[in-house]
Amino acid sequence: MKNAIIIDDDILSANVLSDLLTPYSSNLKILEIFTSSAKALEFLSHHQVDVIFLDIEMPELNGFQLLEQLPLINFDIIFVTAYEQYALKAIKFSALDYLLKPLSVRELDRAMSKYFAHHKNPAEYLMMLESVFKNAKYSEQKIQKVALPASNGLELVDMKDIIRCTADRNYTEMFLSQAKKLIISKNLKEIEDMLDDRIFFRVHQSHLINLNFVKRYIKGEGGQVLMNDNSYVDVSRRKKEEFLSLITNRHKGEVIF
Amino acid sequence: MEISNYIDISFLDQLTEGNAERKQFYISTFIDEAVPLVEQVISGSTNGQWDQVRKAAHSLKPQLHYVGANQTEKLVSVIEELANEPLHTNELFIKINQLKMETEIIISELQKELRNSLKG
């Protein structure tokens, strides 16, 4: 029998998780539910547990900060996170266990089957955790400005101001908010590699767009995207499906066709 | 039984497996938690505190999901997304007003559920 605790500032989600775990009660006992990460930290410094279900975004100490406060991590962790959170990518990349919010039976079964199926080597586990800390910090603090070689030297551009980029042989035309335009002496592939792939998407061999600036998608063979600066950008036939799936997931059915 | 367009508590029914006390706990907790979160969304938008709007909207999403308020959950996702890059504040204000109205209906319907469950 494994002893577990749940740490989540959202009392509803914490209780839903506890109830959803009932079918696993022959293998897993929930000792406590904590909605305060500080109280959970205090508990962990005096009690031994086998596994913690740990929410990441919490007001006092977030999940990673809580773990960093502990002198020793001698328990398993199942991270609980929303799919769009920065940390999910880091967790997946580090092959750690996670549960996606909102919680459901299906999601829990997926995570628990994985958890019970793999015995973790303690040394490897610590390495995985170290990796997730680094990746999450990198994602959270990811440099927002990029240095781009323009005609008169280096131009520091805030990523959130870039609306779209268009290939022009070995150069790239970059269209920014407030109707600014830059010619960058790098090709579009190089620019694509520098930018945050959660925000920027290559809709066409010649076009890279910031998904936050998409106003509308217009149907067609590949179709076109109307951007917030009122420009129209072609979507290639090959990229259409991936683009539509991306944009629909981001806006959950709010896209106007 | 009246069918609501705003909530669907079948998830809670399955989760609590007929335990009326547990179901009442979830409904009461939702009401207690959702009201201040919606207030945070409204006050944040009034004061231009878009990060507060985004965080409160983010916290509301799973809670709305558990009471089957799927349309409102989608609305909150859009508010969260727009508050992250508040370029179109007019659109945000319209959506936040809509959220206020929908939450009032959801809470009133959940209160009805709660009363029925207490009677039952």
XYZ file of C-alpha atoms in Angstrom:
377
model
C 0.000 0.000 0.000
C 1.335 3.406 -0.991
C 0.655 6.501 1.092
C -0.204 9.614 -0.885
C -1.050 13.263 -0.374
C -2.699 15.749 -2.739
C -1.443 19.330 -2.944
C -3.662 21.679 -4.945
C -4.920 25.158 -4.049
C -8.114 24.421 -6.024
C -10.189 22.608 -3.399
C -12.665 21.320 -5.977
C -9.992 19.709 -8.175
C -8.218 18.268 -5.111
C -11.425 16.579 -3.945
C -12.340 15.410 -7.447
C -8.919 13.772 -7.640
C -9.368 12.138 -4.248
C -12.755 10.710 -5.281
C -11.476 9.592 -8.682
C -8.698 7.704 -6.900
C -11.211 5.576 -4.943
C -10.901 2.590 -7.349
C -7.162 2.528 -6.561
C -7.751 2.402 -2.800
C -6.409 -1.136 -2.487
C -2.998 0.172 -3.602
C -3.134 3.808 -2.632
C -4.210 5.593 0.542
C -4.794 9.338 0.520
C -3.457 10.594 3.854
C -4.254 14.283 3.432
C -5.431 16.914 0.984
C -3.599 20.242 1.179
C -4.880 23.420 -0.433
C -1.947 25.369 1.026
C 1.500 24.525 -0.328
C 3.131 25.964 2.831
C 1.149 23.565 5.039
C 2.031 20.681 2.727
C 5.700 21.588 3.032
C 5.431 21.496 6.818
C 3.714 18.095 6.653
C 6.367 16.694 4.314
C 9.152 17.719 6.655
C 7.681 15.471 9.380
C 6.030 12.630 7.487
C 7.109 9.999 5.025
C 4.890 9.550 1.962
C 5.294 7.380 -1.130
C 3.697 9.645 -3.707
C 2.438 13.212 -3.978
C -0.045 14.594 -6.475
C 1.307 18.072 -6.960
C -0.393 21.019 -8.649
C 2.057 23.357 -10.326
C 0.417 26.775 -10.346
C -0.265 27.707 -6.719
C -0.190 31.134 -5.064
C 2.141 30.685 -2.047
C 4.764 28.339 -3.412
C 4.311 26.812 -6.824
C 4.913 23.069 -7.218
C 8.555 23.435 -8.237
C 9.339 25.933 -5.485
C 7.831 23.563 -2.933
C 10.067 20.712 -4.103
C 13.121 22.945 -4.038
C 12.480 23.709 -0.363
C 12.756 20.053 0.593
C 16.181 18.755 1.645
C 15.387 15.304 0.246
C 12.908 14.072 -2.349
C 12.366 10.435 -1.457
C 8.874 10.032 -2.876
C 7.295 9.840 -6.313
C 5.587 12.851 -7.829
C 2.625 12.998 -10.166
C 2.374 16.542 -11.429
C -1.101 17.973 -11.938
C -1.261 20.619 -14.610
C -3.454 22.257 -17.212
C -2.579 21.350 -20.786
C -1.693 24.884 -21.779
C 0.697 25.518 -18.908
C 4.322 26.228 -19.709
C 5.429 23.432 -17.404
C 3.692 20.624 -19.268
C 6.235 20.675 -22.048
C 9.040 20.472 -19.486
C 7.366 17.592 -17.633
C 6.689 15.617 -20.804
C 10.240 16.256 -21.971
C 11.588 14.833 -18.696
C 9.313 11.752 -18.964
C 7.804 12.338 -15.525
C 4.277 11.373 -14.512
C 1.554 13.950 -14.901
C -2.197 14.397 -14.800
C -4.001 16.894 -16.973
C -6.688 19.231 -15.655
C -9.657 19.153 -15.867
C -9.476 15.712 -14.312
C -11.431 12.794 -15.707
C -11.551 9.028 -15.187
C -9.844 8.474 -18.530
C -7.040 10.889 -17.757
C -6.509 9.397 -14.314
C -6.438 5.830 -15.661
C -3.828 6.847 -18.234
C -1.593 8.421 -15.604
C -2.027 5.721 -12.973
C -1.371 2.850 -15.396
C 1.866 4.545 -16.344
C 2.742 5.225 -12.719
C 2.175 1.663 -11.500
C 3.849 0.115 -14.550
C 7.283 1.647 -14.072
C 9.566 1.075 -11.168
C 11.764 4.114 -10.800
C 15.440 3.956 -10.199
C 16.036 6.631 -7.480
C 19.167 8.063 -9.103
C 17.521 8.284 -12.532
C 14.425 9.789 -10.950
C 16.420 12.603 -9.356
C 18.055 13.304 -12.709
C 14.608 13.503 -14.338
C 13.465 15.928 -11.659
C 16.543 18.074 -12.081
C 15.833 18.173 -15.787
C 12.212 19.237 -15.271
C 13.292 22.065 -12.938
C 15.725 23.376 -15.522
C 13.285 23.080 -18.406
C 10.411 24.652 -16.531
C 12.561 27.561 -15.412
C 13.769 28.009 -18.965
C 10.202 27.996 -20.286
C 9.005 30.388 -17.583
C 11.839 32.843 -17.956
C 12.340 32.337 -21.662
C 13.955 35.419 -23.073
C 11.198 37.499 -24.543
C 13.494 39.652 -26.690
C 15.382 38.311 -29.657
C 18.446 39.951 -31.170
C 18.067 40.092 -34.942
C 20.622 41.194 -37.515
C 19.036 44.076 -39.427
C 20.548 46.401 -42.060
C 21.926 48.874 -39.518
C 23.114 46.445 -36.830
C 21.356 44.310 -34.240
C 17.696 44.962 -33.577
C 16.241 43.823 -30.229
C 12.677 42.777 -30.867
C 10.073 41.730 -28.301
C 8.602 38.415 -29.489
C 5.088 39.455 -28.570
C 5.309 42.362 -31.058
C 6.041 40.151 -34.072
C 2.866 39.654 -36.121
C 4.275 37.702 -39.058
C 7.405 36.985 -41.066
C 7.722 36.472 -44.800
C 10.611 34.808 -46.645
C 12.514 36.892 -49.154
C 15.292 34.614 -50.437
C 18.043 34.759 -47.778
C 16.299 37.577 -45.980
C 13.132 37.775 -43.918
C 10.611 40.576 -43.843
C 9.335 40.965 -40.295
C 6.041 42.771 -39.711
C 5.648 44.145 -36.192
C 2.818 45.790 -34.291
C 2.357 49.540 -34.804
C 2.954 49.006 -38.553
C 6.742 48.611 -38.141
C 8.660 46.496 -40.625
C 12.219 45.118 -40.496
C 14.374 43.355 -43.051
C 16.396 40.693 -41.244
C 19.487 39.136 -42.781
C 18.531 35.573 -41.819
C 16.345 33.164 -43.721
C 12.877 32.206 -42.494
C 14.009 28.816 -41.145
C 16.627 30.489 -38.961
C 14.032 32.950 -37.660
C 11.583 30.111 -37.007
C 14.217 28.286 -34.917
C 14.798 31.383 -32.789
C 11.166 32.051 -31.952
C 8.885 30.374 -29.406
C 7.201 27.437 -31.160
C 4.204 27.665 -28.820
C 3.324 31.031 -30.357
C 4.778 30.974 -33.865
C 3.678 28.613 -36.590
C 4.940 28.125 -40.145
C 1.704 28.142 -42.135
C 3.479 28.143 -45.485
C 6.957 27.721 -46.904
C 7.121 31.513 -47.111
C 5.147 32.546 -44.033
C 5.565 32.305 -40.291
C 2.810 33.784 -38.147
C 2.206 34.696 -34.509
C -0.897 32.708 -33.517
C -1.881 35.397 -31.019
C -2.519 37.787 -33.902
C -4.799 35.539 -35.961
C -8.126 37.242 -36.550
C -9.841 34.832 -38.899
C -9.306 31.796 -41.097
C -10.786 31.890 -44.591
C -11.589 28.536 -46.205
C -9.835 27.501 -49.391
C -7.604 24.757 -50.756
C -5.087 25.675 -48.084
C -6.987 28.747 -47.080
C -5.853 32.112 -45.844
C -5.415 33.729 -42.481
C -6.488 37.281 -41.768
C -4.081 38.789 -39.252
C -4.724 41.632 -36.805
C -2.805 44.049 -39.054
C -5.414 43.246 -41.757
C -2.922 41.362 -43.910
C -3.871 38.064 -45.564
C -1.430 35.160 -45.311
C -1.644 31.989 -47.422
C -1.810 28.638 -45.650
C -0.304 25.753 -47.583
C -2.444 22.691 -48.279
C 0.093 20.581 -46.387
C -0.084 22.760 -43.259
C -3.838 23.376 -43.261
C -4.870 20.491 -41.003
C -2.135 21.065 -38.414
C -2.860 24.793 -38.354
C -6.619 24.328 -37.913
C -6.114 21.812 -35.133
C -3.654 24.153 -33.367
C -5.851 27.195 -33.624
C -9.001 25.304 -32.623
C -7.292 23.933 -29.507
C -6.029 27.387 -28.573
C -9.417 29.047 -29.001
C -11.640 26.041 -28.246
C -14.179 26.437 -31.000
C -14.032 30.216 -31.251
C -12.573 30.256 -34.766
C -14.918 31.760 -37.321
C -15.050 29.920 -40.627
C -36.630 17.038 -14.539
C -35.736 20.431 -15.979
C -32.874 20.399 -18.496
C -30.405 23.232 -18.138
C -28.487 24.820 -20.986
C -25.861 26.073 -18.589
C -24.931 23.122 -16.372
C -24.789 19.358 -16.589
C -24.084 17.668 -13.305
C -23.780 14.151 -14.695
C -20.028 14.188 -13.969
C -20.740 14.983 -10.299
C -23.472 12.328 -10.198
C -21.029 9.695 -11.474
C -18.233 10.879 -9.231
C -20.299 10.885 -6.044
C -22.170 7.653 -6.913
C -25.394 8.768 -5.274
C -23.751 10.124 -2.128
C -25.967 13.199 -1.613
C -23.742 14.731 1.037
C -20.701 14.555 -1.215
C -22.648 16.067 -4.120
C -23.807 18.909 -1.860
C -20.191 19.464 -0.843
C -19.114 19.865 -4.491
C -21.973 22.209 -5.374
C -21.492 24.382 -2.270
C -17.730 24.476 -2.819
C -18.207 25.499 -6.440
C -20.483 28.361 -5.375
C -18.064 29.460 -2.626
C -15.051 29.369 -4.949
C -16.534 30.637 -8.215
C -18.132 33.820 -6.879
C -14.859 35.424 -5.641
C -13.037 34.280 -8.791
C -15.603 35.966 -11.039
C -15.336 39.058 -8.831
C -11.567 38.996 -9.366
C -12.107 38.824 -13.135
C -14.464 41.824 -12.968
C -12.343 43.945 -10.618
C -9.178 43.097 -12.571
C -10.783 44.256 -15.812
C -12.033 47.467 -14.186
C -8.534 48.273 -12.883
C -6.651 47.111 -15.965
C -5.036 44.288 -13.936
C -5.043 41.819 -16.792
C -2.756 39.348 -15.064
C -5.310 39.077 -12.256
C -8.028 38.514 -14.892
C -5.956 35.809 -16.591
C -5.141 33.976 -13.338
C -8.726 34.068 -12.026
C -10.052 32.890 -15.397
C -7.484 30.093 -15.420
C -8.609 28.918 -11.954
C -12.261 29.042 -12.957
C -11.880 26.719 -15.932
C -11.608 23.299 -14.222
C -14.278 24.277 -11.694
C -16.751 25.092 -14.476
C -15.839 21.825 -16.135
C -16.808 19.766 -13.077
C -20.337 21.249 -12.983
C -20.684 20.705 -16.730
C -20.797 24.425 -17.559
C -19.121 23.745 -20.885
C -20.168 26.888 -22.768
C -19.030 29.086 -19.902
C -15.785 27.131 -19.660
C -15.134 27.973 -23.329
C -15.990 31.610 -22.670
C -13.518 31.696 -19.760
C -10.813 30.143 -21.951
C -11.289 32.975 -24.421
C -11.143 35.563 -21.605
C -7.918 33.983 -20.317
C -6.414 34.036 -23.790
C -7.462 37.635 -24.501
C -6.246 38.822 -21.076
C -2.840 37.373 -21.856
C -2.487 39.847 -24.749
C -5.063 42.537 -23.936
C -5.118 44.200 -27.340
C -8.905 44.184 -27.676
C -10.226 45.356 -24.340
C -13.721 46.110 -25.696
C -14.122 42.478 -26.682
C -12.841 41.469 -23.234
C -15.348 43.700 -21.437
C -18.206 42.214 -23.492
C -17.065 38.674 -22.695
C -16.605 39.474 -18.997
C -20.148 40.884 -18.826
C -21.366 37.705 -20.482
C -19.420 35.673 -17.890
C -21.058 37.631 -15.063
C -24.504 36.930 -16.498
C -23.830 33.225 -17.158
C -22.306 32.693 -13.706
C -25.403 34.152 -12.061
C -27.560 31.665 -13.986
C -25.203 28.763 -13.189
C -25.220 29.573 -9.483
C -28.982 29.938 -9.400
C -29.368 26.549 -11.125
C -26.861 24.919 -8.790
C -28.690 26.357 -5.800
C -31.845 24.715 -7.151
C -29.913 21.409 -7.428
C -28.693 21.846 -3.890
C -32.218 22.432 -2.579
C -33.508 19.359 -4.449
C -30.643 17.287 -3.157
C -31.322 18.389 0.441
C -35.012 17.516 0.043
C -34.245 14.165 -1.573
